[in-house]
Short mmCIF file of C-alpha atoms and ligand atoms in Angstrom, two decimals:
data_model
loop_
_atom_site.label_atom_id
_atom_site.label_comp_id
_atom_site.label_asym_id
_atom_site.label_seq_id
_atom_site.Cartn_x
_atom_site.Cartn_y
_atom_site.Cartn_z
CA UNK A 7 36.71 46.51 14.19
CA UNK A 8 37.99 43.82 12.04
CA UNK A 9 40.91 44.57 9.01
CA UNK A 10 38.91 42.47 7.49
CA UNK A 11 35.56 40.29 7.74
CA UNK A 12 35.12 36.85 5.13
CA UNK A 13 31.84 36.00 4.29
CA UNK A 14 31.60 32.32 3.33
CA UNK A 15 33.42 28.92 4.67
CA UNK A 16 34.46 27.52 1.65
CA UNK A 17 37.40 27.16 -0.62
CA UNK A 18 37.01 30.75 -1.66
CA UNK A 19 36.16 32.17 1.83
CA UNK A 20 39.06 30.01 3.42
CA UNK A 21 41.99 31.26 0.99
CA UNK A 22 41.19 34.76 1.05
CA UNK A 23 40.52 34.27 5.23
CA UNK A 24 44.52 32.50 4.71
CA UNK A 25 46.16 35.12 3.03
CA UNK A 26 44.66 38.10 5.18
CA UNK A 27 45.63 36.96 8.31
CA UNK A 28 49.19 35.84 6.91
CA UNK A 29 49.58 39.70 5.84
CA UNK A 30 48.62 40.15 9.91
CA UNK A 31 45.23 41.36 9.21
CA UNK A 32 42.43 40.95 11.84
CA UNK A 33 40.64 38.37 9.94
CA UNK A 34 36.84 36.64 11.10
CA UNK A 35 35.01 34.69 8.75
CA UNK A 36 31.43 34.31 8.66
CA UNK A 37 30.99 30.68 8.05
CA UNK A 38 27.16 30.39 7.31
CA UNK A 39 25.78 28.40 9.24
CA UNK A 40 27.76 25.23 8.15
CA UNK A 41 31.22 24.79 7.14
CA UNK A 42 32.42 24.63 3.86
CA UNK A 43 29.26 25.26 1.48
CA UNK A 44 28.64 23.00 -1.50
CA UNK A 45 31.84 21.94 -1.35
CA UNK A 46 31.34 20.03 1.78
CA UNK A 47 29.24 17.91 0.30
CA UNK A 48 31.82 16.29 -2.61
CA UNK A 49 31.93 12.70 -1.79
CA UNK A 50 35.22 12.65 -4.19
CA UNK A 51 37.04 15.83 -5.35
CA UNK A 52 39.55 14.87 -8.12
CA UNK A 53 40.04 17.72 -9.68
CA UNK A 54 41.51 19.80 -7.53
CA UNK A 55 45.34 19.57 -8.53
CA UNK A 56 47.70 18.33 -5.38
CA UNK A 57 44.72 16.44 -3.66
CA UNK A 58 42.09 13.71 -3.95
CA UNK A 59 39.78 13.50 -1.09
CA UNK A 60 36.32 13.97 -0.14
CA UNK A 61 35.36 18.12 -0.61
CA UNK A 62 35.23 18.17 3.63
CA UNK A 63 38.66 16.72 4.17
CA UNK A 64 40.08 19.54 1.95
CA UNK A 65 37.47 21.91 3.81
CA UNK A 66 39.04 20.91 7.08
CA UNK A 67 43.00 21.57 6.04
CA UNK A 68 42.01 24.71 4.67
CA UNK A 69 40.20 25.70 8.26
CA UNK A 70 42.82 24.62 9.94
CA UNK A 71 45.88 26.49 8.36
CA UNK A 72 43.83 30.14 8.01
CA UNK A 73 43.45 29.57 11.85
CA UNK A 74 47.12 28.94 12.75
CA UNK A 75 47.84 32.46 11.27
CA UNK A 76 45.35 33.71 13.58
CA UNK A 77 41.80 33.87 11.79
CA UNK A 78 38.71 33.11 13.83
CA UNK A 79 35.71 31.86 12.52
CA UNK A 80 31.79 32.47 14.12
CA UNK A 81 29.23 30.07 12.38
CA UNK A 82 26.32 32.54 11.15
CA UNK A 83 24.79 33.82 8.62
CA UNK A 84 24.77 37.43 7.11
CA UNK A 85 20.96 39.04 6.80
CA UNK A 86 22.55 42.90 5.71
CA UNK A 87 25.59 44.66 5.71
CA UNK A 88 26.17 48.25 5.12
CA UNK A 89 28.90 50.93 4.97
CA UNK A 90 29.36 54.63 6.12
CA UNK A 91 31.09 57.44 4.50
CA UNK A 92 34.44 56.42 4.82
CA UNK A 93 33.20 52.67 3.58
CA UNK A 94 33.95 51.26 7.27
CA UNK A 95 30.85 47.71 7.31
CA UNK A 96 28.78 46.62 9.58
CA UNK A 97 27.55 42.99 8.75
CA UNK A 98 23.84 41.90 10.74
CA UNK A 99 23.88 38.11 11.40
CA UNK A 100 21.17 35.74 12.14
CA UNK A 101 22.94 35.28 15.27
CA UNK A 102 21.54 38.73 16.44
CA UNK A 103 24.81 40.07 16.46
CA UNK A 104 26.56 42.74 14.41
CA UNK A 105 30.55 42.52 13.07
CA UNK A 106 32.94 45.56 11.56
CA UNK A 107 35.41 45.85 9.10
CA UNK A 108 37.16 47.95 7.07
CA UNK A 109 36.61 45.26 4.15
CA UNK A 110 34.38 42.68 2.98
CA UNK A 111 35.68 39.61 1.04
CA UNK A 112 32.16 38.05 -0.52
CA UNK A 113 32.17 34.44 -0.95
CA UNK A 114 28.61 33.04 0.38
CA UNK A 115 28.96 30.80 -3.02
CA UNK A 116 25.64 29.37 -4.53
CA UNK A 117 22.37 27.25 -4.23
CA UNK A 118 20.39 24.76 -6.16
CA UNK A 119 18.76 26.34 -8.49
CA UNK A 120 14.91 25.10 -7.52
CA UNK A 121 13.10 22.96 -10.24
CA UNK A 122 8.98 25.20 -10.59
CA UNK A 123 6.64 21.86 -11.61
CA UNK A 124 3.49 20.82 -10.07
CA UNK A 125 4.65 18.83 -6.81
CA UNK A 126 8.78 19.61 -6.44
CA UNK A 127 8.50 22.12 -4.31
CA UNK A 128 6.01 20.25 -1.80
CA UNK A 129 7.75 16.31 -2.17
CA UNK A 130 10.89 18.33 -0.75
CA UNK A 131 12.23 15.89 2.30
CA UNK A 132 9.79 13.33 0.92
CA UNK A 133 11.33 12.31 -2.58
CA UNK A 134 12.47 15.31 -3.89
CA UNK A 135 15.93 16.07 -2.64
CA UNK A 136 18.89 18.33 -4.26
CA UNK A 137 21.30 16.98 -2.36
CA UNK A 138 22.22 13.48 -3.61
CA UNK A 139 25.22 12.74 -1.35
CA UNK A 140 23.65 14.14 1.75
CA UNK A 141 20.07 11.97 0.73
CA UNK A 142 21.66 8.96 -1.22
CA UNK A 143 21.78 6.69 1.67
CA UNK A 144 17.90 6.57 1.75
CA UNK A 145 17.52 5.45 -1.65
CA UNK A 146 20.12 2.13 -1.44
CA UNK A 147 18.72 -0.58 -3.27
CA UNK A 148 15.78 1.84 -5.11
CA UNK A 149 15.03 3.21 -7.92
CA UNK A 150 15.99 7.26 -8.35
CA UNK A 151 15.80 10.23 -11.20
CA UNK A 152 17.94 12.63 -11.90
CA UNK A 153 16.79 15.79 -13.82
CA UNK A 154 19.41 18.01 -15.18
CA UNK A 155 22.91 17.05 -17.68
CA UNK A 156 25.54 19.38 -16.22
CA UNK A 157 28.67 18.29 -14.14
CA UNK A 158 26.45 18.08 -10.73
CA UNK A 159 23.63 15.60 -12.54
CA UNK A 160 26.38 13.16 -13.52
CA UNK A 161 28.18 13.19 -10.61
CA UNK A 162 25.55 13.14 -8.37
CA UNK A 163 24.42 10.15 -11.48
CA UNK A 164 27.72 8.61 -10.73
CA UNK A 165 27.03 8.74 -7.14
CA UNK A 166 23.85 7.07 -6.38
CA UNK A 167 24.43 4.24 -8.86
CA UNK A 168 26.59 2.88 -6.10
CA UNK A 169 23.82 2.65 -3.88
CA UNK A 170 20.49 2.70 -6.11
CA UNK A 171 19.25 0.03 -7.44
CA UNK A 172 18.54 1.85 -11.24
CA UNK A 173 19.41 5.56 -12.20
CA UNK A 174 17.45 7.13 -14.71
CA UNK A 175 18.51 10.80 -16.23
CA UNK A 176 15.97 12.77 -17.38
CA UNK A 177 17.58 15.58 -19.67
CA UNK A 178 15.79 17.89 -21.97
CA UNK A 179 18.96 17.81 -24.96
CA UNK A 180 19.97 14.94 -27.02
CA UNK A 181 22.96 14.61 -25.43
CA UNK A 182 24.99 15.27 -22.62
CA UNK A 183 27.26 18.44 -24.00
CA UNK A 184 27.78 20.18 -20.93
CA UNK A 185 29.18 17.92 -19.01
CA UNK A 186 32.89 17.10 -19.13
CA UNK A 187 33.99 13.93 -21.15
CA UNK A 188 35.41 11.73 -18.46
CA UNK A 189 31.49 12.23 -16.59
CA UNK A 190 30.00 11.31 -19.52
CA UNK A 191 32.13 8.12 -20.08
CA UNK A 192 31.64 6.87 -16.80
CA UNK A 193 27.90 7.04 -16.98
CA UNK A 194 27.75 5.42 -20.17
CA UNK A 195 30.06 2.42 -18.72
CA UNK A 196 27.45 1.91 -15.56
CA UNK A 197 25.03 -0.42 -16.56
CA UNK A 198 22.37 0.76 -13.91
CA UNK A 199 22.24 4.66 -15.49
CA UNK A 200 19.99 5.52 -18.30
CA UNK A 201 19.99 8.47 -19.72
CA UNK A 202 16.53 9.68 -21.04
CA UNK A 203 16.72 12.29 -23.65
CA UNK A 204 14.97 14.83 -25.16
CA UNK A 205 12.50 15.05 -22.04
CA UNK A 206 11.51 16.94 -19.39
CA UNK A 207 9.78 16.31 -15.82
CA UNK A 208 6.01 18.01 -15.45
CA UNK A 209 5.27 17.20 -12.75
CA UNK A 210 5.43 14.75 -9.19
CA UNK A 211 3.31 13.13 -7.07
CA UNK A 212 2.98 10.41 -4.89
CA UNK A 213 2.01 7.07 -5.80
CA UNK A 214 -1.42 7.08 -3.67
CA UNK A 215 -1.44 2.92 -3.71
CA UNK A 216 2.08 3.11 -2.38
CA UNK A 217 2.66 2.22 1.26
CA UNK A 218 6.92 3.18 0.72
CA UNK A 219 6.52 7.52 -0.16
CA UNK A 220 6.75 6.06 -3.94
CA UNK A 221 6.65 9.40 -6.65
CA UNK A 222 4.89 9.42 -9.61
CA UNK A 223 6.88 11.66 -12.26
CA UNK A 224 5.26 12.67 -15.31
CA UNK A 225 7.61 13.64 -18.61
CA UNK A 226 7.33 16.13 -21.52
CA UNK A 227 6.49 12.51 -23.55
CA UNK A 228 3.41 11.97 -21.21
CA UNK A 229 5.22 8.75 -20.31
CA UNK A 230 4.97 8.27 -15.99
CA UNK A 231 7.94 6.84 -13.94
CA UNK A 232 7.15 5.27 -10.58
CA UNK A 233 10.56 5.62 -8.86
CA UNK A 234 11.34 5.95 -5.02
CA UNK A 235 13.47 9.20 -5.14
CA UNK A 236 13.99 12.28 -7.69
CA UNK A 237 17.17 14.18 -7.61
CA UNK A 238 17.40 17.59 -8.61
CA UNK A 239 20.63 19.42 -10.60
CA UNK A 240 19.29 22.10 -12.63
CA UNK A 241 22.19 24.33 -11.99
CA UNK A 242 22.82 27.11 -9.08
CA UNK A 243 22.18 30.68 -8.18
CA UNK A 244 24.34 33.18 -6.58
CA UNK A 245 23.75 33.85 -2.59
CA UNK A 246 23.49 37.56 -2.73
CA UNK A 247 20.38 37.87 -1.31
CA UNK A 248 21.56 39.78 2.18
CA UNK A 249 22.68 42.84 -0.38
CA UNK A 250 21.57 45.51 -0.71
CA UNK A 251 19.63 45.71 -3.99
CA UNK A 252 21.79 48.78 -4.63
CA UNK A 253 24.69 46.31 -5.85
CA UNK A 254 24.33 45.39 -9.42
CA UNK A 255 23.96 41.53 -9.91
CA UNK A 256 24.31 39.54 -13.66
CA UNK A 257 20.87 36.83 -13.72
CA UNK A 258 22.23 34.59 -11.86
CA UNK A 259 22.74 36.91 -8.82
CA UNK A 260 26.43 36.78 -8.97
CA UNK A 261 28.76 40.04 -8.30
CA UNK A 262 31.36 42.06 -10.95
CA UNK A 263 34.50 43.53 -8.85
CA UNK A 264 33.17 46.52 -10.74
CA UNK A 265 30.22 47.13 -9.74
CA UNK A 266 31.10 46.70 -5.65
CA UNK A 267 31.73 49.70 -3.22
CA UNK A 268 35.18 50.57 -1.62
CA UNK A 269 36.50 47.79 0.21
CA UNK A 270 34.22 44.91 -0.52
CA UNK A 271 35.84 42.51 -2.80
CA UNK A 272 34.72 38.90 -4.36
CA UNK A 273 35.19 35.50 -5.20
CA UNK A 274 34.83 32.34 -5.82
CA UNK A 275 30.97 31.10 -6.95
CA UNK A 276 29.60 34.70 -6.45
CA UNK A 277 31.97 36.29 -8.86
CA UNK A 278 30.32 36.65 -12.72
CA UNK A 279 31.95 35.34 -15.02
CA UNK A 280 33.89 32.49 -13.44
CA UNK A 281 33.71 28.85 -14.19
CA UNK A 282 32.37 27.16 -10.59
CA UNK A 283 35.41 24.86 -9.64
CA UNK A 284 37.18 24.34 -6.64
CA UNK A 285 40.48 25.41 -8.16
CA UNK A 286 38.79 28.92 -9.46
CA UNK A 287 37.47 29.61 -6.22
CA UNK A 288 41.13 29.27 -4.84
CA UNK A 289 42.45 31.47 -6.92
CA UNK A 290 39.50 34.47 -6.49
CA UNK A 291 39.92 34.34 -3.36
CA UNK A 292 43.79 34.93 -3.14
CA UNK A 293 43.07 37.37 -5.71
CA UNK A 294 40.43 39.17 -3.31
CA UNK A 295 42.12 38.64 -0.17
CA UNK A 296 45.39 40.60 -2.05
CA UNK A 297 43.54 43.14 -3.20
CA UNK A 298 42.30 43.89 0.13
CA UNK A 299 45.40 43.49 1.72
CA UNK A 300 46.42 46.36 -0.98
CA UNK A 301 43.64 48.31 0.33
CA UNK A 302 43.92 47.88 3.80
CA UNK A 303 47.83 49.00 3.31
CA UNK A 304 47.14 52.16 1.11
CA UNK A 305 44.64 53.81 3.89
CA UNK A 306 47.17 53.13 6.51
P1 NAP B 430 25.02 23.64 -15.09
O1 NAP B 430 26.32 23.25 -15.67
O2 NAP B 430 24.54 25.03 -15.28
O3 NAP B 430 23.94 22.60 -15.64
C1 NAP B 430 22.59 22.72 -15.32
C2 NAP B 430 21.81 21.64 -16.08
O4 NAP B 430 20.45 21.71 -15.71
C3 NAP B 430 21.88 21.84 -17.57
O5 NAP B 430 22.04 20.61 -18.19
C4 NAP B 430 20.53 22.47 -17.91
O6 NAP B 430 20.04 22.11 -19.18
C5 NAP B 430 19.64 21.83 -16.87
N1 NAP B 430 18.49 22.66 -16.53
C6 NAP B 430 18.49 23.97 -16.17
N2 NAP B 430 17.24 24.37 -15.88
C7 NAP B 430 16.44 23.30 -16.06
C8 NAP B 430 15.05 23.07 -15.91
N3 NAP B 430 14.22 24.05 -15.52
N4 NAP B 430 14.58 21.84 -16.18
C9 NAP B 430 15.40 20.85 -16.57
N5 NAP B 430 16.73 21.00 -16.72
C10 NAP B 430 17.24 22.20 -16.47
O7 NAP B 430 24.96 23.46 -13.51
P2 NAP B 430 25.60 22.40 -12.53
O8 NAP B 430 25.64 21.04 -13.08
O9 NAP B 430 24.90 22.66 -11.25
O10 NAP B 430 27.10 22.91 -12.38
C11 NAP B 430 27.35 24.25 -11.90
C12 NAP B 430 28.78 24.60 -12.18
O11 NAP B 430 29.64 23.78 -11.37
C13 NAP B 430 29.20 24.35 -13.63
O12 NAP B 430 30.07 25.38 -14.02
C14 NAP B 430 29.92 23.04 -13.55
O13 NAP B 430 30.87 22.85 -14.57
C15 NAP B 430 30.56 23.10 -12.17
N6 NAP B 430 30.84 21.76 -11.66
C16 NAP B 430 31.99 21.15 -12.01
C17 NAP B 430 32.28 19.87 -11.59
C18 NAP B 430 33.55 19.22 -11.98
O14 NAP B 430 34.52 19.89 -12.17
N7 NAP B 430 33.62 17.93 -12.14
C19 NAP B 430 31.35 19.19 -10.82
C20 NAP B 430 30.17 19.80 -10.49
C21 NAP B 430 29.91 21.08 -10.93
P3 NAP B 430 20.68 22.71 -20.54
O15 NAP B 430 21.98 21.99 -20.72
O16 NAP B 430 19.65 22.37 -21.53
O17 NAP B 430 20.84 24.18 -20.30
#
């Protein structure tokens, strides 16, 4: 049985996995079935004070110094966990085996939220992607959407007009006032992003005289875009899904400390309340990983 058992590989999973086996606690983290979550997928973090790098090289350090104090990681993914009497877990994995710990550190982060028009869910792989630094590559030289105006739409804006031909933003406000200032400067310096306002994607479908995968995308306006790609950044949801429904979840799936049984603790994108940044994650994870160190210490 494990002191403790991490569920998540990135920036909150890896801290709290760091400062549990520093305090000599068994430590194994459950990476998912790829390392690092979303965060593996920053082409340029910048914001994350002491480093500037892509989101996998900071991934990578992080690994590496939680191992050198002795934590071991097993790339899987969690399908239930439960807890006896004495609130000792047992966490099922899609690896068909089952781990146990005295405490559970959550930190399986989030997911694209998934855009519900006619076509989105069916163009996925073949247009439609939510990933734009994963997918960019195929769209060099072409002409992409991107529906949403948070942080991630910009960016991933920002992103693809390095390799697209023309960016267009579809947003349903007037203006971008969710994203942070310095996003919304650089997109209005790149002369290949356009931000459409006021409008909203209905639906997709491909362009049947098209011999390329071309998408037709029809707007709130009634307006239709012919573009090669459409990127998706509607925001994220909470992966909570392998809890039990027991656990009491705000609507967007994510966890309260409060409302979590003895010895399972949380951070990073699955905490409520919490603005989803690298740096935040950091710091709910030390705080979960010393609270369960506290825990851990007070039943011995
Ligand atoms: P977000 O900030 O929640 O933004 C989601 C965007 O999608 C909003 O503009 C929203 O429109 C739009 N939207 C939601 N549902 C929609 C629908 N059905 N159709 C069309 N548009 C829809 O989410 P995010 O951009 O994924 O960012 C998640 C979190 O990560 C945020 O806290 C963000 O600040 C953070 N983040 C930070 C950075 C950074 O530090 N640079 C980078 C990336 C992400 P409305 O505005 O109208 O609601």
């Amino acid at each position: 049985m494990f002191d403790t058992i991490i569920l998540g590989s990135g920036p909150a999973g890896l801290t709290a996995a760091l400062y549990c086996a520093r305090a000599n606690k068994s430590t194994l983290i459950i990476a998912g079935d790829t390392l690092g979550g979303q965060t593996s997928e920053i082409a340029r973090l910048e914001n994350y004070p002491g480093f500037t790098g892509t989101g996998m090289e900071l991934i990578q350090f992080m690994l590496k110094q939680a191992t050198a104090f002795g934590a071991t990681i097993v790339y899987t993914s969690a399908t239930n966990i439960s807890w006896d009497d004495n609130f000792n877990y047992s966490i099922t994995c899609d690896n068909g085996k089952q781990y146990e710990s005295k405490t559970v550190v959550v930190a399986t982060g989030a997911r694209p939220r998934q855009l519900s028009i006619d076509g989105a869910r069916e163009l996925i792989g073949r247009g439609v992607s939510y990933c734009a630094t994963c997918d960019g590559f195929f769209y060099s030289g072409k002409n992409v959407l991107i529906i949403g105006g948070g942080n991630c739409a910009l960016n991933d804006a920002l992103y693809l007009s390095d390799l697209a031909h023309d960016v267009k933003i579809i947003y349903r406000r007037a203006s971008f006032t969710r994203a942070e200032e310095i996003l919304v400067d650089r997109v209005n310096e790149r002369k290949n992003i356009t931000p459409v306002f006021n409008t909203e994607l209905t639906s997709i479908r491909q362009n049947p005289d098209s011999q390329n995968g071309e998408l037709i995308a029809t707007l709130s306006t009634g307006d239709e875009i012919v573009c090669d790609g459409i990127f998706v950044a509607i925001g994220h949801e909470a992966n909570t899904d392998y809890l039990s429904e027991t656990i009491k979840r705000d609507d967007l799936g994510r966890l309260s400390p409060d409302s979590l049984p003895a010895g399972m603790f949380v951070s990073g994108d699955v905490h409520s309340g919490i603005k989803m940044q690298v740096a935040t994650a950091v710091g709910t994870g030390c705080t979960a990983a010393m609270d369960a160190i506290a825990y851990l210490n007070s039943k011995e």
